[in-house]
Coordinates of C-alpha atoms in Angstrom, one line a residue:
M1 CA -27.6 27.4 -11.8
A2 CA -28.7 29.8 -9.1
V3 CA -28.9 33.5 -10.0
A4 CA -26.2 34.4 -7.4
E5 CA -23.9 31.7 -8.9
T6 CA -24.5 33.1 -12.4
Q7 CA -23.5 36.6 -11.4
L8 CA -20.4 35.4 -9.6
Y9 CA -19.1 33.3 -12.5
A10 CA -19.9 36.0 -15.0
K11 CA -17.2 38.1 -13.3
V12 CA -14.5 35.7 -14.2
S13 CA -15.8 34.6 -17.6
N14 CA -15.6 38.1 -19.1
K15 CA -12.0 38.8 -18.2
H16 CA -9.2 38.9 -20.7
R17 CA -7.9 35.4 -21.3
N18 CA -4.2 34.5 -21.3
K19 CA -3.1 33.5 -24.8
S20 CA -0.4 31.1 -23.9
T21 CA -1.1 27.4 -23.8
S22 CA 0.9 24.6 -22.1
S23 CA 2.0 21.4 -23.8
L24 CA -0.7 19.6 -21.8
L25 CA -3.4 21.8 -23.2
E26 CA -2.0 21.5 -26.7
S27 CA -2.2 17.7 -26.5
L28 CA -5.9 17.9 -25.5
L29 CA -6.6 20.4 -28.2
T30 CA -5.2 18.0 -30.8
K31 CA -7.6 15.4 -29.5
G32 CA -10.5 17.7 -30.5
F33 CA -11.5 19.0 -27.1
P34 CA -12.7 22.7 -27.0
A35 CA -10.2 25.0 -25.2
H36 CA -12.4 26.0 -22.3
I37 CA -13.3 22.4 -21.6
A38 CA -9.7 21.2 -21.8
Q39 CA -8.6 24.0 -19.5
K40 CA -11.4 23.0 -17.0
A41 CA -10.2 19.4 -17.0
L42 CA -6.6 20.3 -16.4
A43 CA -7.5 22.6 -13.5
A44 CA -9.8 20.0 -12.0
T45 CA -7.0 17.4 -12.1
G46 CA -4.1 19.6 -10.9
Q47 CA -2.5 19.8 -14.4
K48 CA -0.6 16.6 -13.8
T49 CA -0.9 14.3 -16.9
I50 CA -2.8 14.1 -20.1
E51 CA -4.2 10.7 -18.9
D52 CA -5.7 12.3 -15.8
A53 CA -7.4 15.1 -17.8
A54 CA -8.7 12.8 -20.5
K55 CA -10.1 10.4 -17.9
W56 CA -11.9 13.4 -16.2
L57 CA -13.3 14.5 -19.6
H58 CA -14.6 11.1 -20.3
S59 CA -16.2 10.7 -16.9
H60 CA -17.8 14.2 -17.2
C61 CA -19.2 13.7 -20.7
N62 CA -22.8 14.0 -19.3
D63 CA -22.0 16.7 -16.8
P64 CA -24.7 19.5 -17.3
S65 CA -22.2 22.1 -16.0
L66 CA -19.4 21.2 -18.3
D67 CA -19.7 24.3 -20.4
D68 CA -20.2 26.7 -17.4
P69 CA -17.3 29.1 -16.7
I70 CA -17.0 27.9 -13.1
P71 CA -13.5 28.3 -11.7
Q72 CA -11.9 26.2 -9.0
E73 CA -11.2 27.7 -5.6
Y74 CA -7.6 27.6 -4.5
A75 CA -6.0 27.9 -1.1
L76 CA -2.3 28.0 0.0
Y77 CA -1.4 25.9 3.0
L78 CA 1.8 25.3 4.8
C79 CA 1.9 21.5 5.5
P80 CA 4.3 19.5 7.7
T81 CA 6.0 16.4 6.4
G82 CA 8.3 13.8 8.0
S83 CA 8.1 12.8 11.7
L84 CA 6.0 15.7 12.8
H85 CA 3.4 14.9 10.1
N86 CA 3.3 11.3 11.3
Y87 CA 2.7 12.3 14.9
L88 CA 0.0 14.6 13.9
Q89 CA -1.7 11.9 11.8
E90 CA -1.5 9.6 14.8
F91 CA -3.2 12.3 16.9
W92 CA -5.9 12.6 14.2
K93 CA -6.5 8.9 14.4
E94 CA -6.5 8.5 18.2
S95 CA -8.5 11.6 18.9
K96 CA -11.2 10.4 16.5
R97 CA -11.2 7.0 18.1
Q98 CA -11.5 8.3 21.7
C99 CA -13.6 11.4 21.2
G100 CA -15.3 11.0 17.9
K101 CA -15.0 13.2 14.8
N102 CA -14.6 17.0 15.2
R103 CA -14.3 19.8 12.7
A104 CA -10.5 19.5 12.5
H105 CA -10.8 15.9 11.1
E106 CA -12.4 17.3 7.9
I107 CA -9.0 18.6 6.7
F108 CA -5.4 17.3 6.9
P109 CA -2.9 19.0 9.3
H110 CA -1.9 22.4 7.9
I111 CA -1.2 26.1 8.6
T112 CA -3.4 28.4 6.5
L113 CA -1.4 31.0 4.6
C114 CA -4.1 32.2 2.2
D115 CA -7.8 31.6 2.3
F116 CA -9.7 30.2 -0.7
F117 CA -9.8 32.4 -3.7
T118 CA -10.8 31.9 -7.4
C119 CA -8.5 31.6 -10.4
E120 CA -9.5 31.3 -14.0
D121 CA -8.7 27.9 -15.5
Q122 CA -6.4 29.3 -18.2
K123 CA -4.3 31.2 -15.6
V124 CA -3.6 28.4 -13.2
E125 CA -0.1 27.9 -14.5
L126 CA 0.6 31.6 -13.7
L127 CA -0.5 30.8 -10.1
Y128 CA 2.2 28.0 -10.0
E129 CA 4.7 30.5 -11.3
A130 CA 3.7 32.9 -8.5
L131 CA 4.3 30.2 -5.9
K132 CA 7.7 29.3 -7.4
R133 CA 8.9 32.9 -7.4
V134 CA 7.9 33.7 -3.9
G135 CA 9.2 30.4 -2.6
E136 CA 12.6 31.1 -4.1
S137 CA 12.7 34.6 -2.7
F138 CA 12.0 33.3 0.9
S139 CA 14.1 30.1 0.7
Q140 CA 17.1 31.7 2.5
C141 CA 15.1 33.4 5.3
F142 CA 12.6 30.6 6.0
P143 CA 13.1 29.2 9.5
P144 CA 14.8 25.8 9.7
F145 CA 12.0 24.9 12.3
I146 CA 8.8 26.6 13.3
S147 CA 8.2 27.4 16.9
L148 CA 4.8 25.9 18.0
S149 CA 3.2 26.2 21.4
L150 CA 0.0 24.3 22.5
H151 CA -3.1 26.4 23.2
S152 CA -6.4 24.9 24.5
S153 CA -9.9 26.2 25.1
T154 CA -13.3 24.5 25.5
S155 CA -13.9 24.4 21.7
Y156 CA -10.3 24.7 20.2
L157 CA -7.0 22.9 20.6
G158 CA -4.0 23.6 18.5
F159 CA -0.4 24.9 18.1
F160 CA 0.1 28.7 17.9
V161 CA 3.2 29.8 15.9
G162 CA 5.7 31.9 17.7
D163 CA 5.6 35.6 16.9
S164 CA 8.9 35.9 15.0
H165 CA 8.2 32.8 12.8
A166 CA 4.5 33.9 12.4
N167 CA 5.7 37.2 11.0
I168 CA 7.8 35.4 8.3
L169 CA 4.8 33.3 7.3
K170 CA 2.6 36.4 7.1
E171 CA 5.2 38.1 4.9
F172 CA 5.4 35.0 2.7
A173 CA 1.6 34.9 2.4
T174 CA 1.4 38.6 1.6
A175 CA 4.1 38.3 -1.1
F176 CA 2.3 35.4 -2.7
S177 CA -0.9 37.4 -2.7
A178 CA 0.8 40.3 -4.5
E179 CA 2.5 38.0 -7.0
A180 CA -0.7 36.0 -7.7
S181 CA -2.6 39.3 -8.3
A182 CA 0.0 40.6 -10.7
L183 CA 0.5 37.4 -12.7
A184 CA -2.8 35.6 -12.5
D185 CA -5.2 38.4 -11.8
C186 CA -6.4 36.7 -8.6
H187 CA -7.7 38.5 -5.5
V188 CA -5.9 36.6 -2.7
K189 CA -6.5 37.3 1.0
P190 CA -3.3 36.4 3.0
C191 CA -3.7 35.2 6.6
Q192 CA -3.1 38.1 9.0
K193 CA -4.6 36.6 12.2
Q194 CA -3.0 34.4 14.8
V195 CA -1.0 31.8 12.7
H196 CA -1.9 28.4 14.0
L197 CA -2.1 24.6 13.3
T198 CA -5.4 23.3 14.5
L199 CA -5.6 19.9 16.3
A200 CA -9.2 19.9 17.3
H201 CA -12.1 22.3 16.8
K202 CA -15.8 22.3 17.8
F203 CA -15.6 19.3 20.1
Y204 CA -17.6 18.5 23.2
P205 CA -16.2 20.5 26.2
H206 CA -15.9 17.3 28.3
H207 CA -13.4 15.9 25.7
Q208 CA -11.0 18.8 26.3
K209 CA -8.9 17.1 28.9
T210 CA -8.6 13.9 26.8
L211 CA -7.6 15.8 23.7
E212 CA -5.0 17.8 25.7
Q213 CA -3.4 14.7 27.0
L214 CA -3.1 13.3 23.5
A215 CA -1.8 16.6 22.2
K216 CA 0.9 16.7 24.8
S217 CA 2.4 13.5 23.3
I218 CA 3.2 15.5 20.1
N219 CA 6.7 17.0 20.2
P220 CA 6.4 20.2 18.1
G221 CA 10.2 20.1 17.7
E222 CA 10.2 16.9 15.7
A223 CA 12.1 16.8 12.4
C224 CA 9.9 18.4 9.8
Q225 CA 10.2 19.7 6.2
W226 CA 7.5 22.4 5.6
V227 CA 5.9 22.5 2.2
A228 CA 3.8 25.4 0.8
A229 CA 1.1 23.7 -1.2
L230 CA -1.7 24.8 -3.5
Y231 CA -5.0 22.9 -3.2
S232 CA -8.3 23.4 -5.1
R233 CA -11.9 22.5 -4.5
D234 CA -15.2 22.9 -6.4
M235 CA -16.6 26.1 -5.1
R236 CA -20.2 25.1 -5.8
F237 CA -20.2 22.5 -3.1
V238 CA -18.5 24.3 -0.2
H239 CA -21.5 24.0 2.1
Y240 CA -22.6 20.5 1.1
Q241 CA -21.9 17.3 3.0
T242 CA -19.4 15.0 1.4
L243 CA -20.3 11.3 1.2
R244 CA -18.3 8.3 0.0
A245 CA -20.0 5.4 -1.8
V246 CA -19.4 2.1 0.0
F247 CA -21.1 0.0 -2.7
Q248 CA -21.9 0.2 -6.4
Y249 CA -25.5 1.3 -7.2
K250 CA -27.0 0.8 -10.7
P251 CA -30.0 3.1 -11.3
Q252 CA -33.5 1.5 -11.5
N253 CA -35.2 4.7 -12.6
I254 CA -34.1 7.6 -14.9
D255 CA -33.8 10.1 -12.0
E256 CA -31.4 7.9 -10.0
L257 CA -27.6 8.3 -9.9
M258 CA -25.1 5.7 -11.0
I259 CA -22.4 5.3 -8.3
N260 CA -19.3 3.1 -8.0
A261 CA -17.7 2.1 -4.7
G262 CA -15.3 4.9 -3.7
D263 CA -17.1 7.7 -5.5
F264 CA -17.5 10.9 -3.6
L265 CA -20.9 12.6 -3.6
Y266 CA -22.0 16.1 -2.7
V267 CA -25.3 16.4 -0.8
D268 CA -27.1 19.6 0.2
P269 CA -28.8 19.0 3.6
T270 CA -31.3 21.8 2.8
Q271 CA -32.6 19.9 -0.3
Q272 CA -33.5 16.6 1.4
S273 CA -36.8 17.4 3.1
D274 CA -39.0 16.1 0.3
V275 CA -36.8 13.1 -0.5
S276 CA -38.2 9.6 0.3
E277 CA -37.0 7.9 3.4
G278 CA -33.7 6.1 2.9
W279 CA -32.7 8.2 -0.1
V280 CA -30.8 11.4 -0.7
I281 CA -30.3 13.5 -3.8
G282 CA -26.7 14.3 -4.6
T283 CA -24.1 15.2 -7.2
S284 CA -21.3 12.9 -8.2
H285 CA -17.8 14.3 -7.9
R286 CA -16.6 11.8 -10.5
T287 CA -19.2 12.5 -13.2
G288 CA -20.8 15.8 -12.3
C289 CA -24.2 14.2 -12.7
R290 CA -27.1 14.6 -10.2
G291 CA -29.8 12.2 -9.0
F292 CA -31.3 10.1 -6.2
L293 CA -29.2 7.4 -4.5
P294 CA -29.8 5.1 -1.5
E295 CA -28.3 6.7 1.6
N296 CA -27.3 3.4 3.2
Y297 CA -24.9 2.8 0.2
T298 CA -22.8 5.7 1.5
E299 CA -20.8 6.9 4.5
R300 CA -19.6 10.3 5.6
A301 CA -16.4 11.5 4.1
N302 CA -14.0 14.3 4.9
E303 CA -14.3 17.7 3.3
S304 CA -10.8 17.6 1.9
D305 CA -11.2 14.1 0.3
T306 CA -12.3 15.7 -2.9
W307 CA -9.7 18.4 -3.0
V308 CA -6.9 18.4 -5.7
K309 CA -3.3 19.0 -4.9
H310 CA -1.6 21.2 -7.5
R311 CA 2.0 22.4 -6.9
E312 CA 4.1 22.8 -3.8
Y313 CA 7.3 24.5 -2.8
A314 CA 9.4 22.6 -0.2
F315 CA 11.6 24.6 2.1
V316 CA 14.9 22.7 2.6
P317 CA 17.8 24.2 4.5
A318 CA 20.7 24.9 2.2
S319 CA 18.7 23.7 -0.8
R320 CA 15.6 24.6 -2.6
F321 CA 13.4 23.1 -5.3
F322 CA 10.0 23.5 -6.8
T323 CA 8.0 20.3 -7.1
Q324 CA 6.2 20.1 -10.4
T325 CA 4.4 16.8 -9.5
E326 CA 3.3 16.3 -13.1
N327 CA 3.8 12.5 -12.9
E328 CA 2.6 12.3 -9.3
P329 CA -0.8 10.6 -8.8
N330 CA -3.5 12.1 -6.7
V331 CA -2.9 11.4 -3.1
K332 CA -5.6 10.7 -0.6
L333 CA -5.3 13.8 1.5
N334 CA -6.9 12.7 4.7
G335 CA -5.8 9.1 4.8
E336 CA -5.0 7.6 8.2
V337 CA -1.2 7.1 8.5
H338 CA 0.0 4.4 10.7
N339 CA 3.2 5.3 12.4
P340 CA 5.1 2.1 13.4
I341 CA 7.6 4.1 15.4
M342 CA 5.2 6.0 17.6
S343 CA 7.2 7.4 20.5
R344 CA 7.2 6.0 24.0
S345 CA 5.6 9.1 25.3
V346 CA 2.6 8.6 22.9
A347 CA 2.3 4.9 23.8
N348 CA 2.6 5.6 27.5
I349 CA -0.2 8.2 27.5
L350 CA -2.5 6.0 25.5
S351 CA -1.8 3.0 27.8
V352 CA -2.5 5.2 30.9
Q353 CA -5.8 6.3 29.3
N354 CA -6.8 2.8 28.3
T355 CA -6.3 1.5 31.9
A356 CA -8.7 4.2 33.0
L357 CA -11.4 3.0 30.7
R358 CA -13.0 0.6 33.3
R359 CA -16.3 0.0 31.6
G360 CA -18.0 0.3 28.2
L361 CA -21.6 0.8 27.3
L362 CA -22.7 -0.6 23.9
V363 CA -26.2 0.5 23.0
M364 CA -27.8 -1.3 20.0
R365 CA -31.0 -1.3 18.1
H366 CA -32.7 -4.6 17.6
G367 CA -32.5 -6.6 14.3
E368 CA -34.9 -6.6 11.4
R369 CA -38.5 -7.1 12.7
V370 CA -40.9 -9.1 10.7
D371 CA -43.5 -6.4 10.3
Q372 CA -40.7 -4.1 8.9
V373 CA -40.6 -6.4 5.9
F374 CA -44.2 -7.7 5.6
G375 CA -46.2 -4.8 7.1
K376 CA -48.6 -4.6 10.0
S377 CA -50.8 -7.4 8.7
W378 CA -47.9 -9.9 8.7
L379 CA -49.7 -12.2 11.2
Q380 CA -52.7 -12.5 9.0
Q381 CA -50.5 -13.9 6.3
C382 CA -49.2 -16.6 8.6
L383 CA -52.3 -17.9 10.3
T384 CA -54.3 -20.8 8.8
A385 CA -58.1 -21.0 9.1
D386 CA -57.8 -23.0 12.3
G387 CA -55.4 -20.4 13.8
K388 CA -52.2 -22.3 13.4
Y389 CA -48.9 -20.6 12.3
H390 CA -47.3 -21.4 9.0
R391 CA -44.3 -19.8 7.2
A392 CA -45.6 -17.8 4.3
D393 CA -42.1 -16.6 3.2
L394 CA -38.6 -17.8 4.1
N395 CA -38.0 -14.5 5.9
F396 CA -40.8 -15.3 8.3
P397 CA -39.6 -16.9 11.5
S398 CA -39.7 -20.7 11.3
F399 CA -41.9 -20.8 14.5
L400 CA -43.3 -18.4 17.1
P401 CA -42.6 -18.9 20.8
K402 CA -45.5 -20.2 22.8
R403 CA -47.5 -17.8 25.0
R404 CA -50.5 -18.4 27.2
D405 CA -52.6 -15.6 25.9
S406 CA -53.6 -15.0 22.2
M407 CA -51.1 -15.2 19.4
K408 CA -52.7 -11.9 18.2
H409 CA -50.6 -10.1 20.8
F410 CA -47.6 -10.7 18.4
E411 CA -49.1 -8.1 16.2
Y412 CA -48.0 -5.4 18.6
D413 CA -45.0 -7.3 19.9
P414 CA -43.5 -8.7 16.6
P415 CA -40.6 -11.1 16.5
L416 CA -37.4 -10.8 14.4
S417 CA -37.5 -12.0 10.8
C418 CA -35.0 -14.7 9.8
C419 CA -32.8 -12.0 8.4
G420 CA -33.0 -10.2 11.8
I421 CA -31.8 -13.4 13.6
F422 CA -29.0 -13.7 11.1
Q423 CA -28.0 -10.0 11.6
S424 CA -27.9 -10.5 15.4
R425 CA -25.8 -13.7 15.3
L426 CA -23.4 -12.1 12.8
T427 CA -23.0 -9.0 15.1
G428 CA -22.3 -11.3 18.0
E429 CA -19.6 -13.1 16.0
A430 CA -18.0 -9.8 15.0
L431 CA -17.9 -8.7 18.6
L432 CA -16.2 -12.0 19.5
D433 CA -13.6 -11.4 16.7
Q434 CA -12.9 -8.1 18.3
E435 CA -12.6 -9.7 21.8
V436 CA -15.3 -7.5 23.2
A437 CA -15.9 -8.6 26.8
V438 CA -19.6 -8.3 27.5
S439 CA -20.3 -8.7 31.2
Y440 CA -24.0 -7.6 31.4
V441 CA -26.8 -7.7 28.9
Y442 CA -30.0 -5.6 29.3
S443 CA -32.9 -5.8 27.0
S444 CA -36.2 -3.9 26.3
P445 CA -39.2 -6.2 27.1
A446 CA -40.1 -6.2 23.4
L447 CA -39.7 -9.7 21.9
R448 CA -37.5 -8.4 19.0
C449 CA -35.0 -7.0 21.5
I450 CA -34.8 -10.1 23.6
Q451 CA -34.3 -12.3 20.5
T452 CA -31.6 -9.9 19.3
A453 CA -29.8 -10.1 22.7
Q454 CA -30.1 -13.9 22.7
N455 CA -28.6 -14.3 19.2
I456 CA -25.8 -11.8 20.0
L457 CA -24.9 -13.8 23.0
E458 CA -24.9 -17.0 21.0
G459 CA -22.5 -15.3 18.4
L460 CA -20.3 -14.2 21.3
K461 CA -20.5 -17.8 22.7
L462 CA -21.7 -16.3 26.0
D463 CA -25.2 -17.7 26.0
Q464 CA -24.3 -20.2 28.7
K465 CA -22.5 -17.6 30.9
V466 CA -24.4 -14.3 30.7
K467 CA -28.1 -14.0 31.1
I468 CA -30.5 -11.3 29.8
R469 CA -31.9 -8.8 32.2
V470 CA -35.3 -7.7 30.9
E471 CA -35.7 -4.0 31.8
P472 CA -39.1 -2.4 31.0
G473 CA -37.6 1.1 31.3
L474 CA -35.7 0.4 28.1
F475 CA -38.8 0.3 26.0
E476 CA -39.1 2.9 23.3
W477 CA -41.1 6.1 23.4
T478 CA -44.7 4.8 24.0
K479 CA -46.2 7.7 21.9
W480 CA -44.9 5.7 18.8
E481 CA -47.0 2.6 19.6
A482 CA -49.6 2.2 16.9
S483 CA -52.2 0.7 19.4
R484 CA -51.8 3.7 21.8
L485 CA -51.5 1.0 24.5
I486 CA -48.5 -0.7 26.1
P487 CA -48.1 -4.1 24.3
N488 CA -48.8 -7.3 26.1
F489 CA -45.2 -8.6 26.4
M490 CA -44.3 -12.2 27.0
T491 CA -43.7 -12.9 30.7
V492 CA -40.3 -13.9 32.1
T493 CA -41.7 -17.4 32.6
E494 CA -42.8 -17.7 29.0
L495 CA -39.5 -16.4 27.7
T496 CA -37.6 -18.9 29.9
E497 CA -39.8 -21.8 28.7
A498 CA -39.1 -20.7 25.1
S499 CA -35.3 -21.3 25.9
Y500 CA -34.3 -17.6 26.0
K501 CA -31.5 -17.1 28.6
I502 CA -33.3 -14.8 31.0
D503 CA -32.1 -13.7 34.4
T504 CA -35.2 -14.6 36.4
S505 CA -33.8 -13.1 39.6
Y506 CA -33.5 -9.6 38.1
R507 CA -36.1 -7.0 39.2
G508 CA -36.3 -4.0 36.8
N509 CA -35.5 -0.5 37.8
F510 CA -38.7 0.6 36.1
P511 CA -41.7 -1.7 36.6
L512 CA -43.7 -2.6 33.5
S513 CA -46.8 -1.2 35.2
S514 CA -45.1 2.2 35.3
L515 CA -45.0 2.6 31.5
V516 CA -47.4 5.3 30.5
P517 CA -49.2 5.0 27.2
S518 CA -48.6 7.9 24.8
E519 CA -46.1 9.5 27.2
T520 CA -44.8 13.0 26.4
Y521 CA -41.3 13.5 25.1
E522 CA -40.2 14.9 28.4
E523 CA -41.5 11.9 30.2
Y524 CA -39.7 9.6 27.8
V525 CA -36.4 11.5 28.2
S526 CA -36.7 11.5 32.0
R527 CA -37.4 7.7 32.0
S528 CA -34.4 7.0 29.7
S529 CA -32.0 9.1 31.7
T530 CA -33.0 7.6 35.0
V531 CA -32.9 4.0 33.8
I532 CA -29.5 4.2 32.1
K533 CA -27.9 5.8 35.1
Q534 CA -29.4 3.1 37.4
I535 CA -28.1 0.4 35.2
V536 CA -24.6 1.8 35.1
T537 CA -24.6 2.2 38.8
S538 CA -25.6 -1.4 39.4
C539 CA -22.8 -2.7 37.1
P540 CA -19.6 -1.7 38.8
S541 CA -17.2 -4.2 37.4
K542 CA -15.1 -4.0 34.3
G543 CA -16.4 -5.1 30.9
V544 CA -19.0 -4.0 28.5
I545 CA -22.7 -3.4 29.4
L546 CA -24.8 -4.4 26.3
I547 CA -28.1 -2.6 26.0
V548 CA -30.5 -3.9 23.3
G549 CA -33.2 -1.5 22.7
H550 CA -34.8 0.6 19.9
G551 CA -33.7 3.2 17.4
S552 CA -34.6 5.9 19.9
S553 CA -32.3 4.2 22.5
L554 CA -29.0 5.2 20.9
A555 CA -29.4 8.9 21.7
S556 CA -31.6 8.7 24.7
F557 CA -29.3 6.4 26.7
T558 CA -25.9 7.9 25.7
R559 CA -26.5 11.6 25.8
P560 CA -27.4 11.8 29.5
L561 CA -24.4 9.6 30.3
I562 CA -21.9 11.9 28.6
G563 CA -23.5 15.0 29.9
L564 CA -25.4 16.2 26.8
P565 CA -29.0 17.5 26.9
A566 CA -31.7 15.6 25.1
R567 CA -32.3 16.5 21.4
E568 CA -35.1 18.8 20.5
S569 CA -38.3 16.8 20.1
S570 CA -38.8 18.4 16.6
D571 CA -35.8 16.6 15.1
F572 CA -35.7 13.5 17.3
A573 CA -37.8 11.5 15.0
Q574 CA -35.7 12.5 11.9
V575 CA -32.6 11.2 13.7
V576 CA -34.1 8.0 14.8
R577 CA -35.6 7.1 11.4
K578 CA -32.0 6.9 9.9
I579 CA -30.8 4.3 12.4
P580 CA -30.7 0.9 10.8
S581 CA -31.2 -2.5 12.3
L582 CA -28.4 -3.3 14.7
G583 CA -27.2 0.3 14.5
M584 CA -25.0 0.9 17.6
C585 CA -23.0 3.5 19.5
F586 CA -20.4 3.0 22.2
C587 CA -19.4 4.9 25.4
E588 CA -16.3 4.3 27.5
E589 CA -15.8 5.3 31.1
L590 CA -12.9 7.4 32.3
K591 CA -13.1 6.3 35.9
E592 CA -10.4 8.6 37.2
E593 CA -12.2 11.6 35.8
N594 CA -15.6 10.3 36.8
K595 CA -17.1 10.7 33.3
W596 CA -18.1 8.9 30.1
Q597 CA -17.1 9.6 26.5
M598 CA -18.3 8.5 23.1
V599 CA -15.9 6.5 21.0
N600 CA -16.2 4.5 17.8
P601 CA -18.1 1.2 18.2
P602 CA -16.0 -1.9 18.2
V603 CA -17.5 -3.3 15.0
K604 CA -19.1 -2.0 11.9
T605 CA -22.9 -2.2 11.2
L606 CA -24.4 -4.5 8.6
T607 CA -25.5 -3.0 5.3
H608 CA -27.6 -4.9 2.8
G609 CA -29.9 -4.3 -0.1
A610 CA -33.5 -5.0 -0.7
N611 CA -34.8 -8.3 -1.9
A612 CA -38.3 -8.1 -3.3
A613 CA -40.9 -10.9 -3.2
F614 CA -40.7 -13.2 -6.3
N615 CA -43.3 -15.3 -8.1
W616 CA -41.5 -17.6 -10.5
R617 CA -44.5 -17.5 -12.9
N618 CA -44.0 -13.8 -13.5
G619 CA -41.8 -13.4 -16.5
I620 CA -41.1 -17.1 -16.8
L621 CA -44.4 -18.5 -18.0
D622 CA -46.4 -15.3 -18.6
D623 CA -45.9 -13.5 -21.9

């Protein structure tokens, strides 16, 4: 534990401990659990059921921090329920789809009453009592509805609470602060700033108008029951990234972490610099254990996904009650709620916006290349003594296309592996399932990109209708070429003779002869920006423009289109190295506003594990 953390937790561990114990605690004590560990389990699970606490204790049996006096952090939020909550969740979903994730998506819709504060595990029940007392004292004066007015700026969108209602909420928060201090010895800071409900925060300025249109479809006067709720989080991981495991991983080495699908993981971005490519080091929310895990087994989760809901006080006109929720299971806090009765105003605004989305741009990295699996010397493994190609492994392509110059040029212009071909075909089929209307296809001159485009078109069943436009300007940053020379690509004639569906009439915006070996980053950025804008200009009709390029293409072709500057060259390579085969991103055009915006791609990417080479003699015949 860090020195600063030790000093912080020492402040709470030395305080006078409350002598009373709940029936839940007594049940755990009879099972033989030490009091401080039982109290930690109850606090970590919201003091709901013995089963929840016992399951937590079983999962954390190897948690190295189990005996540390680390309290949970608590916050008091005012949360909407009912119709207003459903409309807000619909806004969350649609704003994420159209504009990508922003800071507001990390947490469910709420009004902050009290910022996060610590409470000792054995005093959490007193915190509940404080909420109950204050809720009852305010139940008669709490407004039947809360006045909300929309406020927008270039980085914030949300509802401001009207002054008279805001004053009541501030008084409520102040009263809870005083009661929590008196009963549970907590230092609670009530909200005294502008009381608000955030809709979007820290988004790109060019998304402001779209978000405003979506927000205007929310009627703040919708029926709503407001609930004052206590949530807690693990204070050690406040500044960490939260990941969710997509697949199970069983450790192969002692320093690796066991994860199950659905597990949440805390990852400190500052601790990843020395970790091997494709791996991260993280701490499991479920077990408290720490270790290495494959990054492609995870996806980004929301900050509030690991929070625990404790107690709530619901304000009901002419009636009041305190919800104990002891038999209520943990609820996924930031789940997407589908509202089947979305109002006509919401539907109308979305349909208007969708008709304005004239075109789409789908930028995709090529599939798995053969040298990615078998190394730079892959060609030597496949050539016989007389120079003929043979398949040394089932993942080598079954044949190589014919070219008039030496086969050795494939060394710097490698084809897809068989898995790469499968990936590409599968992606095309997925796009077909989603009814993605691809109207144009552009490809880098690299063979792996052309093969990817060809197989995507076959999966889309468009290989007889849409032809591939080979654009030299789409080639990756030439500084990364191992030979320090521009590869000898197959000619359009050779590609056509090899049955690739090439548009032979197309003349590139950037001639192959203009590619500069070992170009500077500025030259590469300028080339990418110019080429993508020329492509978009030359494809005026509706439909999707598919660009098949390289890992570097995803940022280099989309950022200039949506008005963002290029990334710093110092972190560009770090971003690119994390983009998998067939990784993709998607832009849609807002024609009436004469701009493009990033949205979620129409299909998911393909994740798969490693499959090492195998010699049947090893372990079978050998002793």
